Structure formats: C-alpha cells, structure tokens
Amino acid sequence: MLKKGFVISAVAAILASLFFLAPLLDKEERARRSEAEYLAMFKEVVDIVKESYVDKVDDKKLMTGAINGMLAALDPHSVYLPASDFSEMKVHMAGAFGGVGIELDMRNGKLMVNAPIEDTPAFKAGILSGDHIALIDGKPTKDLPINECVNRMRGTPGTTVTLTIEREGAAAPLTFRLTRAIIKTKSLKARLVAPGFGYVRIAEFQERTGEDFERALKTLAADNGGPLSGLVLDLRYNPGGLVDQAYRVADRFIGEGLGNGDIVSTRGREPGMTNTLTATIGKKEPNYPMVVLINGGSASASEIVAGALQDHKRAVIMGTQSFGKGSVQSVMTLNNGDGLKLTTARYYTPNGRSIQAKGITPDIVVEFATKPALNKEKEADVRERDLDGHMEEVPEAGHPAPAPPKKTAPRQLPSRSNGKSPELSNEELLQKDNQLARALDLLKGVNVLQKSAGR
C-alpha cells in the first residue's frame, strides 16, 4: 500500500507541475508560432514586391532596406554599416590613415578645404583653408558625395595623388602633386589660458585620446613650470566615441583617497549583464580646482566623464544641459564583412543616475553669449529625447518617470569644424568665449579663497 500511495503521490506531483508549467510552455509555443508567422509574412511581402513592383528590384537593396527599417524601429543609434561605412568608422576611431592631411567640407556642391592638418603633405605643400579642390587626379569633384572624395584622396602611404585647386585671387588653377603619408588626427588641443591655468578641449574620444590627454597634462605642467592651479576641460560639441578612452580621461582624477572609485557602469537586458569600470589605484592628478564645460552637443562618452566628475565632486560642471545619450552601442562584424552597431546596454553614473533622454545638468548654468556673427558653433537645440524612436529614461528608485516632452522635428547634431583655424591669443579666445571666461574666473576665485584660508 505504501508503494502504491507513493506512486500516486508522485503522479499527482508530476501532474501538478505540468499544470503550473503549462502556461509557460504555452507562452513559449505561442512566441515560436508568432515568430514563424511574422517570418512567413515577411517572405510573402518580399515575394509580392519582387513580382509586382513597377521596376525590377535589386535583392541587396531590398534586404539592406529591410534590415535598416528593422533597426530604425529599435532606436536612433542601432544601424547597419555596409563594408565601406564600417571601414570608414574604424579608420575614424583609430585616428590614423593613409592620406594627404586635409579636412574637407562640401559647400554649394564644391569640395572645399576646411583646413590642412599641421605637418602633413598638404600643409607642407602650401594648401590653404578656403581652397576649392576642383579635380582629384583629373576627375571633377563637383556634386560628388564627400565620402567619395575622401576615398579618392586616401590611399597607401608613398603613393601620389594630384589635386587641382582654384584659389581666390589666383589667376589660374594650381596643381599639387602630393605623396600620401600616415596621417594622425588629434582629438584634443591643450594650452595655458593664463599663468597656472590649463585648458584642454577634447573633440571626440578616439583610440589615442587617453594617451594624448595624459601627455597634454604633463606638457601643461611643464610649460607652467610646476603643478597647475586649475584646469578647464572642454567637452562642448563632443559627440562621444570610445567608452574606454572616456574612462581613461576620468581615471586621471578619480580614485585617490576615495572609498568609491566607480567611474561608469553599464546594464544590459538581463540582470547579470552589468559591468562597472572602477578607477585604477595609483598616482592621480594633483587635486587642483577643475571646471568641465558641456552643452547640448556633449553626448555619450563625454557625458560619462562629466557625470563621473560631478558625482565624485571632483569638478564643477558648467554650461548648458547635455544631449542625453545614455545608451551603449556594441559594434559587431557580420559574416560578409559588413558591420552592425547595436544598442546593448544603458550606462549609469557612479551614483546610479541614468542620463538617457535627460542629460547632465550643469552645476552652474552659463549660456553661450557670443555674438551670432562670431559664433560658428551654435548651441544644439536638439537632444536625445527629440529623436524619433529614442529609448525612454529609466526612472530612479523612488522617483516616477516625468511626462514625455513635446516632440519636435528630429534633426541631426550640428556639424562641428575640426579644422585648424588661426591661433587666437588668450585674450581673443576669452573675449570670444564667455563660457570659458566664466570657467577661468571661477578657478581664479577658488584659488584666492584657498590662499586666504591659508591652504
């Protein structure tokens, strides 16, 4: 009887477990069935388009269009990268390529020299900002996409390219036969804006930014003849870039003598998909006062740096609200050599703040007040929250999500000039840039207070 009762109990337990598992199994079956139905519907649409569309349809164009549409339905930052675009992105992030050293711009269908990069073949040959490149190896550039013009000028170091240039004031076109070389772009510029006070502007976080930043800080201290009295870190119009390089920049100031050395954490879809980057142990920059400048063009990796320094109270954040891109994109290589940039996580500041669709709020709000005629880089009036399909912010614990902002027409971030403009004196620079001037005034004021307090 005992054996029979045990069997009955076991059967009852199995039936009970099946009863409770049934909804889960049914849900998985429905999901598989739904996926199969959608795939069948997709194939049906493709077949109809190929059979009935007014013109013959190219399969590659059809499939890449479907992929782009799928990714666009997710968020504005997940994109498919054809091999040429994928290669260009990697070259851009590496900050080094074979070419002649010209930063280009397309104006009214004309390929214009924005600026030659210093110490490159174009710079040494005498090509000037404002030159119009009419021909590349004898082929016209008018109305060509700028990427195609760039590809024609790049190539293996040691090979040559001939540029035909029309220059204002020149009686006839000028011909330059240039030998390509390895061109290394600089993602930052540094200078002393006043005795004791350094200024570093990072335009984008590329593969060598962290290394270049450390070198720039050492150079500033050497030029100053000793430790700095203060530093302005300019991240305005910095669209982001490589997170590991943003981490290296923040790591120069965070971690020494602090119980919490977190710089940034990322959280994926699953609970276990969390990663935290923590400051290294070792010598940091002297604890001089610091101001970080941000604006609506400061996004992603630049917001990581600003948020970390703000949470650790290592710097005063000044300027205007940042862009609010709090998502992480992973870049994957597809089997055919194309690329896929997919949003895989959100990032959070050391205090657990998500800036997605919110941005970093400055400690001191200072609007850019330069006269419009002199302001070549206008404040961005579009943020992450304005982009169609953006991911909503994640409410912080105990705080409900705010009402969604009024939608505006989506626009891209304003273009930034990275060209080498004539070097301004410190006085001219501060007159032109009221935000930088306010930052310097704040640093000088802090130094006066510290000296008066006997520190």
Tab-separated table of C-alpha atoms in Angstrom:
chain	number	residue	atom	x	y	z
A	1	MET	CA	0.000	0.000	0.000
A	2	LEU	CA	2.812	2.325	0.863
A	3	LYS	CA	4.407	1.741	-2.528
A	4	LYS	CA	1.095	2.307	-4.282
A	5	GLY	CA	0.494	5.515	-2.284
A	6	PHE	CA	3.987	6.744	-3.151
A	7	VAL	CA	3.334	6.193	-6.876
A	8	ILE	CA	0.011	8.010	-6.654
A	9	SER	CA	1.697	10.953	-4.875
A	10	ALA	CA	4.471	11.091	-7.459
A	11	VAL	CA	1.983	11.060	-10.327
A	12	ALA	CA	-0.009	13.810	-8.620
A	13	ALA	CA	3.146	15.911	-8.193
A	14	ILE	CA	4.027	15.491	-11.871
A	15	LEU	CA	0.514	16.427	-12.956
A	16	ALA	CA	0.604	19.469	-10.671
A	17	SER	CA	3.945	20.592	-12.051
A	18	LEU	CA	2.654	20.158	-15.592
A	19	PHE	CA	-0.397	22.190	-14.654
A	20	PHE	CA	1.721	25.083	-13.433
A	21	LEU	CA	4.246	24.748	-16.282
A	22	ALA	CA	1.543	24.582	-18.940
A	23	PRO	CA	1.063	28.375	-19.198
A	24	LEU	CA	4.837	28.860	-19.534
A	25	LEU	CA	5.159	26.152	-22.172
A	26	ASP	CA	2.108	27.539	-23.938
A	27	LYS	CA	3.642	31.017	-23.892
A	28	GLU	CA	6.893	29.757	-25.426
A	29	GLU	CA	4.936	27.864	-28.080
A	30	ARG	CA	2.915	30.994	-28.879
A	31	ALA	CA	6.145	33.010	-29.167
A	32	ARG	CA	7.627	30.453	-31.593
A	33	ARG	CA	4.415	30.374	-33.585
A	34	SER	CA	4.244	34.183	-33.674
A	35	GLU	CA	7.855	34.439	-34.887
A	36	ALA	CA	7.179	31.877	-37.610
A	37	GLU	CA	4.062	33.767	-38.689
A	38	TYR	CA	5.943	37.075	-38.932
A	39	LEU	CA	8.765	35.460	-40.928
A	40	ALA	CA	6.194	33.943	-43.277
A	41	MET	CA	4.523	37.351	-43.632
A	42	PHE	CA	7.894	38.987	-44.354
A	43	LYS	CA	8.648	36.421	-47.075
A	44	GLU	CA	5.198	36.953	-48.533
A	45	VAL	CA	5.752	40.711	-48.779
A	46	VAL	CA	9.198	40.227	-50.332
A	47	ASP	CA	7.753	37.863	-52.940
A	48	ILE	CA	4.967	40.302	-53.802
A	49	VAL	CA	7.418	43.218	-54.125
A	50	LYS	CA	9.790	41.243	-56.347
A	51	GLU	CA	6.935	40.050	-58.543
A	52	SER	CA	4.731	43.142	-58.784
A	53	TYR	CA	6.823	46.286	-58.143
A	54	VAL	CA	6.884	48.662	-61.109
A	55	ASP	CA	10.661	48.223	-61.644
A	56	LYS	CA	12.926	45.229	-61.210
A	57	VAL	CA	14.107	45.161	-57.604
A	58	ASP	CA	17.713	44.579	-56.583
A	59	ASP	CA	17.825	41.872	-53.904
A	60	LYS	CA	20.646	43.523	-51.963
A	61	LYS	CA	18.855	46.866	-51.916
A	62	LEU	CA	15.660	45.179	-50.754
A	63	MET	CA	17.307	43.204	-47.956
A	64	THR	CA	19.508	46.029	-46.654
A	65	GLY	CA	16.454	48.285	-46.678
A	66	ALA	CA	14.577	45.720	-44.590
A	67	ILE	CA	17.497	45.489	-42.138
A	68	ASN	CA	17.728	49.281	-41.846
A	69	GLY	CA	13.994	49.507	-41.234
A	70	MET	CA	14.163	46.835	-38.535
A	71	LEU	CA	16.998	48.597	-36.693
A	72	ALA	CA	15.380	52.020	-37.064
A	73	ALA	CA	12.325	50.616	-35.281
A	74	LEU	CA	14.517	49.935	-32.219
A	75	ASP	CA	16.264	53.265	-31.553
A	76	PRO	CA	18.129	56.010	-33.451
A	77	HIS	CA	21.595	54.596	-32.699
A	78	SER	CA	21.299	50.981	-33.871
A	79	VAL	CA	22.439	50.917	-37.501
A	80	TYR	CA	23.619	48.585	-40.247
A	81	LEU	CA	27.021	49.517	-41.663
A	82	PRO	CA	27.909	48.432	-45.202
A	83	ALA	CA	31.553	47.388	-45.522
A	84	SER	CA	32.673	50.825	-46.804
A	85	ASP	CA	30.944	52.702	-43.968
A	86	PHE	CA	32.171	50.124	-41.443
A	87	SER	CA	35.757	50.564	-42.630
A	88	GLU	CA	35.441	54.361	-42.519
A	89	MET	CA	34.142	54.217	-38.957
A	90	LYS	CA	37.112	52.101	-37.844
A	91	VAL	CA	39.557	54.453	-39.555
A	92	HIS	CA	37.900	57.451	-37.903
A	93	MET	CA	38.068	55.886	-34.431
A	94	ALA	CA	41.690	54.826	-34.954
A	95	GLY	CA	42.630	58.421	-35.761
A	96	ALA	CA	45.275	57.332	-38.315
A	97	PHE	CA	45.076	56.688	-42.063
A	98	GLY	CA	46.992	56.994	-45.324
A	99	GLY	CA	46.265	60.328	-46.964
A	100	VAL	CA	47.429	63.892	-47.554
A	101	GLY	CA	46.068	65.630	-44.445
A	102	ILE	CA	43.140	67.810	-45.493
A	103	GLU	CA	39.941	68.337	-43.540
A	104	LEU	CA	37.173	68.830	-46.089
A	105	ASP	CA	33.770	70.453	-46.328
A	106	MET	CA	31.178	70.491	-49.118
A	107	ARG	CA	29.730	73.951	-49.777
A	108	ASN	CA	27.158	74.509	-52.529
A	109	GLY	CA	28.362	71.399	-54.337
A	110	LYS	CA	32.021	72.470	-54.163
A	111	LEU	CA	34.707	70.479	-52.319
A	112	MET	CA	36.421	72.990	-50.047
A	113	VAL	CA	39.492	72.797	-47.831
A	114	ASN	CA	38.341	73.374	-44.282
A	115	ALA	CA	41.943	73.275	-43.073
A	116	PRO	CA	45.170	71.387	-43.764
A	117	ILE	CA	46.368	69.307	-40.825
A	118	GLU	CA	49.687	70.561	-39.476
A	119	ASP	CA	52.882	68.752	-40.578
A	120	THR	CA	51.150	66.734	-43.322
A	121	PRO	CA	51.868	66.636	-47.092
A	122	ALA	CA	49.042	69.109	-47.797
A	123	PHE	CA	50.240	71.501	-45.089
A	124	LYS	CA	53.858	71.386	-46.283
A	125	ALA	CA	52.811	71.870	-49.919
A	126	GLY	CA	51.023	75.116	-49.073
A	127	ILE	CA	47.370	74.152	-49.467
A	128	LEU	CA	45.255	76.719	-47.620
A	129	SER	CA	41.934	76.893	-45.818
A	130	GLY	CA	39.282	78.066	-48.296
A	131	ASP	CA	40.879	76.435	-51.344
A	132	HIS	CA	38.434	74.776	-53.749
A	133	ILE	CA	39.532	71.288	-54.864
A	134	ALA	CA	38.124	71.150	-58.390
A	135	LEU	CA	39.831	67.956	-59.585
A	136	ILE	CA	41.294	64.854	-57.943
A	137	ASP	CA	43.624	63.010	-60.338
A	138	GLY	CA	41.951	64.892	-63.182
A	139	LYS	CA	38.389	63.900	-62.231
A	140	PRO	CA	35.855	66.616	-61.262
A	141	THR	CA	34.621	66.769	-57.678
A	142	LYS	CA	31.549	68.933	-58.234
A	143	ASP	CA	28.438	67.473	-56.559
A	144	LEU	CA	30.253	64.259	-55.616
A	145	PRO	CA	29.477	62.853	-52.136
A	146	ILE	CA	32.181	63.983	-49.734
A	147	ASN	CA	32.890	60.372	-48.709
A	148	GLU	CA	33.774	59.514	-52.309
A	149	CYS	CA	36.127	62.498	-52.475
A	150	VAL	CA	37.766	61.380	-49.226
A	151	ASN	CA	38.227	57.847	-50.575
A	152	ARG	CA	39.896	59.191	-53.731
A	153	MET	CA	42.395	61.186	-51.676
A	154	ARG	CA	43.219	58.419	-49.211
A	155	GLY	CA	45.469	55.530	-50.124
A	156	THR	CA	48.649	53.625	-49.396
A	157	PRO	CA	51.435	55.790	-47.938
A	158	GLY	CA	54.074	56.502	-50.599
A	159	THR	CA	51.601	56.681	-53.488
A	160	THR	CA	50.699	60.001	-55.082
A	161	VAL	CA	47.539	61.982	-55.765
A	162	THR	CA	47.201	65.164	-57.860
A	163	LEU	CA	44.865	67.934	-56.739
A	164	THR	CA	43.778	70.797	-58.974
A	165	ILE	CA	42.863	73.760	-56.788
A	166	GLU	CA	41.069	77.005	-57.501
A	167	ARG	CA	42.180	79.711	-55.065
A	168	GLU	CA	40.661	83.128	-54.612
A	169	GLY	CA	42.984	85.729	-56.109
A	170	ALA	CA	44.942	83.206	-58.204
A	171	ALA	CA	44.924	83.890	-61.948
A	172	ALA	CA	44.797	80.184	-62.858
A	173	PRO	CA	44.138	76.865	-61.137
A	174	LEU	CA	47.008	75.482	-59.045
A	175	THR	CA	48.246	71.899	-59.330
A	176	PHE	CA	49.638	69.983	-56.341
A	177	ARG	CA	51.161	66.514	-56.684
A	178	LEU	CA	51.161	65.091	-53.158
A	179	THR	CA	52.729	61.924	-51.776
A	180	ARG	CA	50.444	60.204	-49.300
A	181	ALA	CA	51.672	59.610	-45.746
A	182	ILE	CA	50.344	58.260	-42.457
A	183	ILE	CA	48.042	60.970	-41.119
A	184	LYS	CA	47.365	61.049	-37.399
A	185	THR	CA	44.442	63.198	-36.349
A	186	LYS	CA	44.389	64.859	-32.959
A	187	SER	CA	41.274	64.513	-30.857
A	188	LEU	CA	42.304	67.217	-28.373
A	189	LYS	CA	44.047	70.545	-28.037
A	190	ALA	CA	45.686	71.977	-24.933
A	191	ARG	CA	47.126	75.331	-23.870
A	192	LEU	CA	47.687	77.567	-20.871
A	193	VAL	CA	44.945	80.221	-20.927
A	194	ALA	CA	46.514	82.122	-18.029
A	195	PRO	CA	49.564	81.597	-15.810
A	196	GLY	CA	48.835	78.457	-13.803
A	197	PHE	CA	45.577	77.577	-15.561
A	198	GLY	CA	45.322	74.887	-18.221
A	199	TYR	CA	42.713	74.374	-20.920
A	200	VAL	CA	42.109	71.051	-22.703
A	201	ARG	CA	39.457	70.619	-25.378
A	202	ILE	CA	38.548	67.067	-26.387
A	203	ALA	CA	36.667	66.991	-29.699
A	204	GLU	CA	35.966	63.239	-29.662
A	205	PHE	CA	37.124	60.113	-27.819
A	206	GLN	CA	39.316	58.169	-30.255
A	207	GLU	CA	41.767	55.295	-29.767
A	208	ARG	CA	44.636	57.535	-28.588
A	209	THR	CA	42.642	60.147	-26.642
A	210	GLY	CA	43.506	58.788	-23.185
A	211	GLU	CA	47.207	58.636	-24.019
A	212	ASP	CA	47.169	62.091	-25.628
A	213	PHE	CA	45.310	63.518	-22.627
A	214	GLU	CA	47.899	62.256	-20.140
A	215	ARG	CA	50.671	63.681	-22.317
A	216	ALA	CA	48.876	67.034	-22.586
A	217	LEU	CA	48.542	67.328	-18.805
A	218	LYS	CA	52.271	66.703	-18.375
A	219	THR	CA	53.076	69.280	-21.059
A	220	LEU	CA	50.836	71.888	-19.413
A	221	ALA	CA	52.545	71.360	-16.048
A	222	ALA	CA	55.974	71.630	-17.708
A	223	ASP	CA	55.003	74.792	-19.583
A	224	ASN	CA	53.666	76.211	-16.333
A	225	GLY	CA	56.890	75.427	-14.515
A	226	GLY	CA	55.048	73.427	-11.868
A	227	PRO	CA	51.669	71.979	-10.909
A	228	LEU	CA	48.624	73.698	-12.350
A	229	SER	CA	46.432	75.970	-10.237
A	230	GLY	CA	43.335	74.867	-12.136
A	231	LEU	CA	42.079	73.148	-15.280
A	232	VAL	CA	39.211	73.708	-17.724
A	233	LEU	CA	38.174	70.512	-19.526
A	234	ASP	CA	36.095	71.458	-22.569
A	235	LEU	CA	33.658	68.741	-23.735
A	236	ARG	CA	31.325	71.025	-25.667
A	237	TYR	CA	30.192	69.585	-29.017
A	238	ASN	CA	31.934	66.309	-28.145
A	239	PRO	CA	29.586	63.608	-29.545
A	240	GLY	CA	31.245	60.772	-27.622
A	241	GLY	CA	33.261	57.935	-29.094
A	242	LEU	CA	35.114	55.136	-27.327
A	243	VAL	CA	33.992	54.493	-23.736
A	244	ASP	CA	37.361	53.040	-22.689
A	245	GLN	CA	39.047	56.326	-23.646
A	246	ALA	CA	36.475	58.359	-21.717
A	247	TYR	CA	37.236	56.086	-18.755
A	248	ARG	CA	40.980	56.830	-19.085
A	249	VAL	CA	40.319	60.576	-19.009
A	250	ALA	CA	38.116	60.368	-15.903
A	251	ASP	CA	40.583	57.957	-14.262
A	252	ARG	CA	43.206	60.727	-14.101
A	253	PHE	CA	41.112	62.472	-11.432
A	254	ILE	CA	39.093	59.777	-9.621
A	255	GLY	CA	40.061	57.113	-7.130
A	256	GLU	CA	42.822	58.571	-4.984
A	257	GLY	CA	41.656	58.696	-1.371
A	258	LEU	CA	38.062	57.891	-2.297
A	259	GLY	CA	36.101	54.950	-0.908
A	260	ASN	CA	34.100	54.621	-4.103
A	261	GLY	CA	36.178	54.679	-7.273
A	262	ASP	CA	33.408	53.808	-9.728
A	263	ILE	CA	33.516	55.758	-12.998
A	264	VAL	CA	30.672	54.252	-15.023
A	265	SER	CA	28.507	51.147	-15.032
A	266	THR	CA	26.572	49.559	-17.870
A	267	ARG	CA	23.459	47.439	-17.521
A	268	GLY	CA	22.071	45.199	-20.237
A	269	ARG	CA	18.720	43.491	-20.635
A	270	GLU	CA	19.401	40.577	-18.279
A	271	PRO	CA	20.084	41.095	-14.537
A	272	GLY	CA	23.560	39.572	-14.856
A	273	MET	CA	24.585	41.826	-17.740
A	274	THR	CA	26.084	44.544	-15.523
A	275	ASN	CA	29.637	45.833	-15.792
A	276	THR	CA	31.319	48.520	-13.694
A	277	LEU	CA	34.505	50.350	-14.629
A	278	THR	CA	36.402	51.345	-11.496
A	279	ALA	CA	39.315	53.769	-11.207
A	280	THR	CA	42.806	52.319	-11.104
A	281	ILE	CA	44.923	52.549	-7.966
A	282	GLY	CA	47.900	54.849	-8.305
A	283	LYS	CA	49.050	58.423	-8.670
A	284	LYS	CA	46.419	60.863	-9.924
A	285	GLU	CA	46.466	64.485	-10.988
A	286	PRO	CA	47.064	66.979	-8.157
A	287	ASN	CA	43.792	67.996	-6.522
A	288	TYR	CA	43.609	71.380	-8.239
A	289	PRO	CA	40.208	73.031	-8.932
A	290	MET	CA	38.575	71.919	-12.146
A	291	VAL	CA	35.688	73.039	-14.385
A	292	VAL	CA	34.124	70.870	-17.103
A	293	LEU	CA	32.299	72.719	-19.904
A	294	ILE	CA	29.324	70.964	-21.560
A	295	ASN	CA	26.449	71.898	-23.853
A	296	GLY	CA	23.741	70.330	-25.983
A	297	GLY	CA	26.351	68.827	-28.296
A	298	SER	CA	28.030	66.912	-25.439
A	299	ALA	CA	26.840	63.320	-25.739
A	300	SER	CA	27.529	59.735	-24.709
A	301	ALA	CA	31.181	59.280	-23.658
A	302	SER	CA	31.565	62.984	-22.863
A	303	GLU	CA	28.540	62.687	-20.559
A	304	ILE	CA	30.213	59.708	-18.865
A	305	VAL	CA	33.215	61.880	-17.989
A	306	ALA	CA	31.101	64.850	-16.866
A	307	GLY	CA	28.774	62.631	-14.804
A	308	ALA	CA	31.637	60.810	-13.068
A	309	LEU	CA	33.482	64.003	-12.138
A	310	GLN	CA	30.220	65.567	-10.952
A	311	ASP	CA	29.211	62.594	-8.781
A	312	HIS	CA	32.663	62.436	-7.184
A	313	LYS	CA	32.587	66.220	-6.642
A	314	ARG	CA	35.940	66.436	-8.402
A	315	ALA	CA	34.856	69.166	-10.829
A	316	VAL	CA	32.255	71.863	-11.268
A	317	ILE	CA	30.133	71.250	-14.363
A	318	MET	CA	29.376	74.483	-16.236
A	319	GLY	CA	27.476	75.351	-19.402
A	320	THR	CA	24.086	74.071	-20.554
A	321	GLN	CA	22.190	70.752	-20.441
A	322	SER	CA	23.958	67.954	-22.310
A	323	PHE	CA	22.467	65.831	-25.096
A	324	GLY	CA	21.240	62.881	-23.015
A	325	LYS	CA	22.533	59.803	-24.864
A	326	GLY	CA	22.745	57.188	-22.135
A	327	SER	CA	22.970	54.067	-24.269
A	328	VAL	CA	25.888	51.830	-25.201
A	329	GLN	CA	26.362	50.521	-28.731
A	330	SER	CA	28.303	47.319	-29.431
A	331	VAL	CA	29.866	47.016	-32.889
A	332	MET	CA	29.791	43.544	-34.418
A	333	THR	CA	31.323	42.248	-37.646
A	334	LEU	CA	28.922	40.275	-39.834
A	335	ASN	CA	29.983	37.217	-41.826
A	336	ASN	CA	30.099	39.187	-45.092
A	337	GLY	CA	32.360	41.913	-43.640
A	338	ASP	CA	29.603	44.466	-43.024
A	339	GLY	CA	29.057	45.849	-39.539
A	340	LEU	CA	26.205	46.057	-37.074
A	341	LYS	CA	26.079	48.752	-34.410
A	342	LEU	CA	23.502	47.631	-31.868
A	343	THR	CA	22.348	49.188	-28.612
A	344	THR	CA	23.111	46.575	-25.948
A	345	ALA	CA	23.080	48.454	-22.630
A	346	ARG	CA	22.400	51.680	-20.766
A	347	TYR	CA	25.138	53.377	-18.804
A	348	TYR	CA	24.906	54.931	-15.355
A	349	THR	CA	26.989	57.452	-13.433
A	350	PRO	CA	28.735	56.404	-10.170
A	351	ASN	CA	25.673	57.478	-8.140
A	352	GLY	CA	23.409	55.295	-10.305
A	353	ARG	CA	21.991	58.104	-12.427
A	354	SER	CA	20.781	57.270	-15.925
A	355	ILE	CA	21.108	60.269	-18.218
A	356	GLN	CA	19.131	58.672	-21.067
A	357	ALA	CA	16.840	61.329	-22.588
A	358	LYS	CA	17.742	63.665	-19.677
A	359	GLY	CA	21.401	64.595	-19.949
A	360	ILE	CA	23.802	66.047	-17.407
A	361	THR	CA	22.548	69.164	-15.631
A	362	PRO	CA	25.342	71.713	-15.041
A	363	ASP	CA	26.128	72.845	-11.503
A	364	ILE	CA	26.339	76.369	-12.922
A	365	VAL	CA	24.256	77.218	-15.996
A	366	VAL	CA	26.015	79.610	-18.369
A	367	GLU	CA	24.532	80.207	-21.817
A	368	PHE	CA	26.836	80.779	-24.768
A	369	ALA	CA	26.525	84.530	-25.363
A	370	THR	CA	28.925	85.265	-28.211
A	371	LYS	CA	27.501	87.470	-30.940
A	372	PRO	CA	25.893	85.375	-33.721
A	373	ALA	CA	28.308	86.727	-36.341
A	374	LEU	CA	31.233	85.221	-34.426
A	375	ASN	CA	29.500	82.090	-33.192
A	376	LYS	CA	30.383	79.425	-35.779
A	377	GLU	CA	29.290	76.611	-33.460
A	378	LYS	CA	25.717	77.364	-32.475
A	379	GLU	CA	24.241	75.689	-29.435
A	380	ALA	CA	22.407	72.492	-30.375
A	381	ASP	CA	18.641	72.834	-29.986
A	382	VAL	CA	18.009	69.118	-30.298
A	383	ARG	CA	18.527	66.436	-27.648
A	384	GLU	CA	18.289	62.667	-27.435
A	385	ARG	CA	14.682	62.968	-26.236
A	386	ASP	CA	13.779	64.750	-29.514
A	387	LEU	CA	14.913	61.870	-31.729
A	388	ASP	CA	12.225	59.602	-33.121
A	389	GLY	CA	12.285	56.170	-31.506
A	390	HIS	CA	14.617	57.130	-28.653
A	391	MET	CA	14.732	54.889	-25.593
A	392	GLU	CA	12.902	56.343	-22.610
A	393	GLU	CA	14.825	57.118	-19.457
A	394	VAL	CA	14.761	54.580	-16.639
A	395	PRO	CA	13.103	56.080	-13.532
A	396	GLU	CA	15.353	56.207	-10.484
A	397	ALA	CA	14.238	54.419	-7.341
A	398	GLY	CA	11.510	56.374	-5.619
A	399	HIS	CA	11.095	58.829	-8.467
A	400	PRO	CA	8.349	58.440	-11.092
A	401	ALA	CA	9.242	58.985	-14.721
A	402	PRO	CA	8.473	62.542	-15.871
A	403	ALA	CA	5.860	63.211	-18.513
A	404	PRO	CA	7.271	62.736	-22.023
A	405	PRO	CA	8.417	66.024	-23.573
A	406	LYS	CA	6.666	67.525	-26.549
A	407	LYS	CA	8.018	66.007	-29.740
A	408	THR	CA	9.831	68.221	-32.209
A	409	ALA	CA	11.026	67.536	-35.722
A	410	PRO	CA	14.099	65.301	-35.493
A	411	ARG	CA	17.333	66.855	-36.615
A	412	GLN	CA	20.952	65.793	-36.521
A	413	LEU	CA	23.550	67.321	-34.256
A	414	PRO	CA	25.127	70.443	-35.748
A	415	SER	CA	28.306	69.867	-37.706
A	416	ARG	CA	31.494	70.814	-35.952
A	417	SER	CA	34.569	72.305	-37.544
A	418	ASN	CA	37.691	70.414	-36.505
A	419	GLY	CA	39.841	72.417	-38.852
A	420	LYS	CA	42.933	74.277	-37.764
A	421	SER	CA	41.843	77.883	-37.556
A	422	PRO	CA	44.286	80.735	-36.970
A	423	GLU	CA	45.520	80.527	-33.377
A	424	LEU	CA	43.811	83.090	-31.188
A	425	SER	CA	45.612	84.798	-28.347
A	426	ASN	CA	44.329	84.050	-24.845
A	427	GLU	CA	42.725	87.480	-24.689
A	428	GLU	CA	40.937	86.965	-28.024
A	429	LEU	CA	39.843	83.464	-27.018
A	430	LEU	CA	38.340	84.636	-23.726
A	431	GLN	CA	36.600	87.579	-25.404
A	432	LYS	CA	35.050	85.228	-27.966
A	433	ASP	CA	34.060	82.502	-25.479
A	434	ASN	CA	32.155	83.763	-22.442
A	435	GLN	CA	31.702	80.226	-21.029
A	436	LEU	CA	35.450	79.666	-20.968
A	437	ALA	CA	35.947	83.119	-19.452
A	438	ARG	CA	33.457	82.320	-16.663
A	439	ALA	CA	35.167	78.996	-16.003
A	440	LEU	CA	38.546	80.699	-15.688
A	441	ASP	CA	37.097	83.355	-13.366
A	442	LEU	CA	35.678	80.595	-11.142
A	443	LEU	CA	39.030	78.787	-10.950
A	444	LYS	CA	40.839	82.023	-10.088
A	445	GLY	CA	38.241	82.773	-7.410
A	446	VAL	CA	38.668	79.345	-5.825
A	447	ASN	CA	42.434	79.851	-5.729
A	448	VAL	CA	42.015	83.210	-3.990
A	449	LEU	CA	39.717	81.643	-1.379
A	450	GLN	CA	42.122	78.767	-0.783
A	451	LYS	CA	45.041	81.146	-0.270
A	452	SER	CA	43.006	83.370	2.054
A	453	ALA	CA	42.103	80.284	4.091
A	454	GLY	CA	45.800	79.511	4.449
A	455	ARG	CA	45.698	76.295	2.417
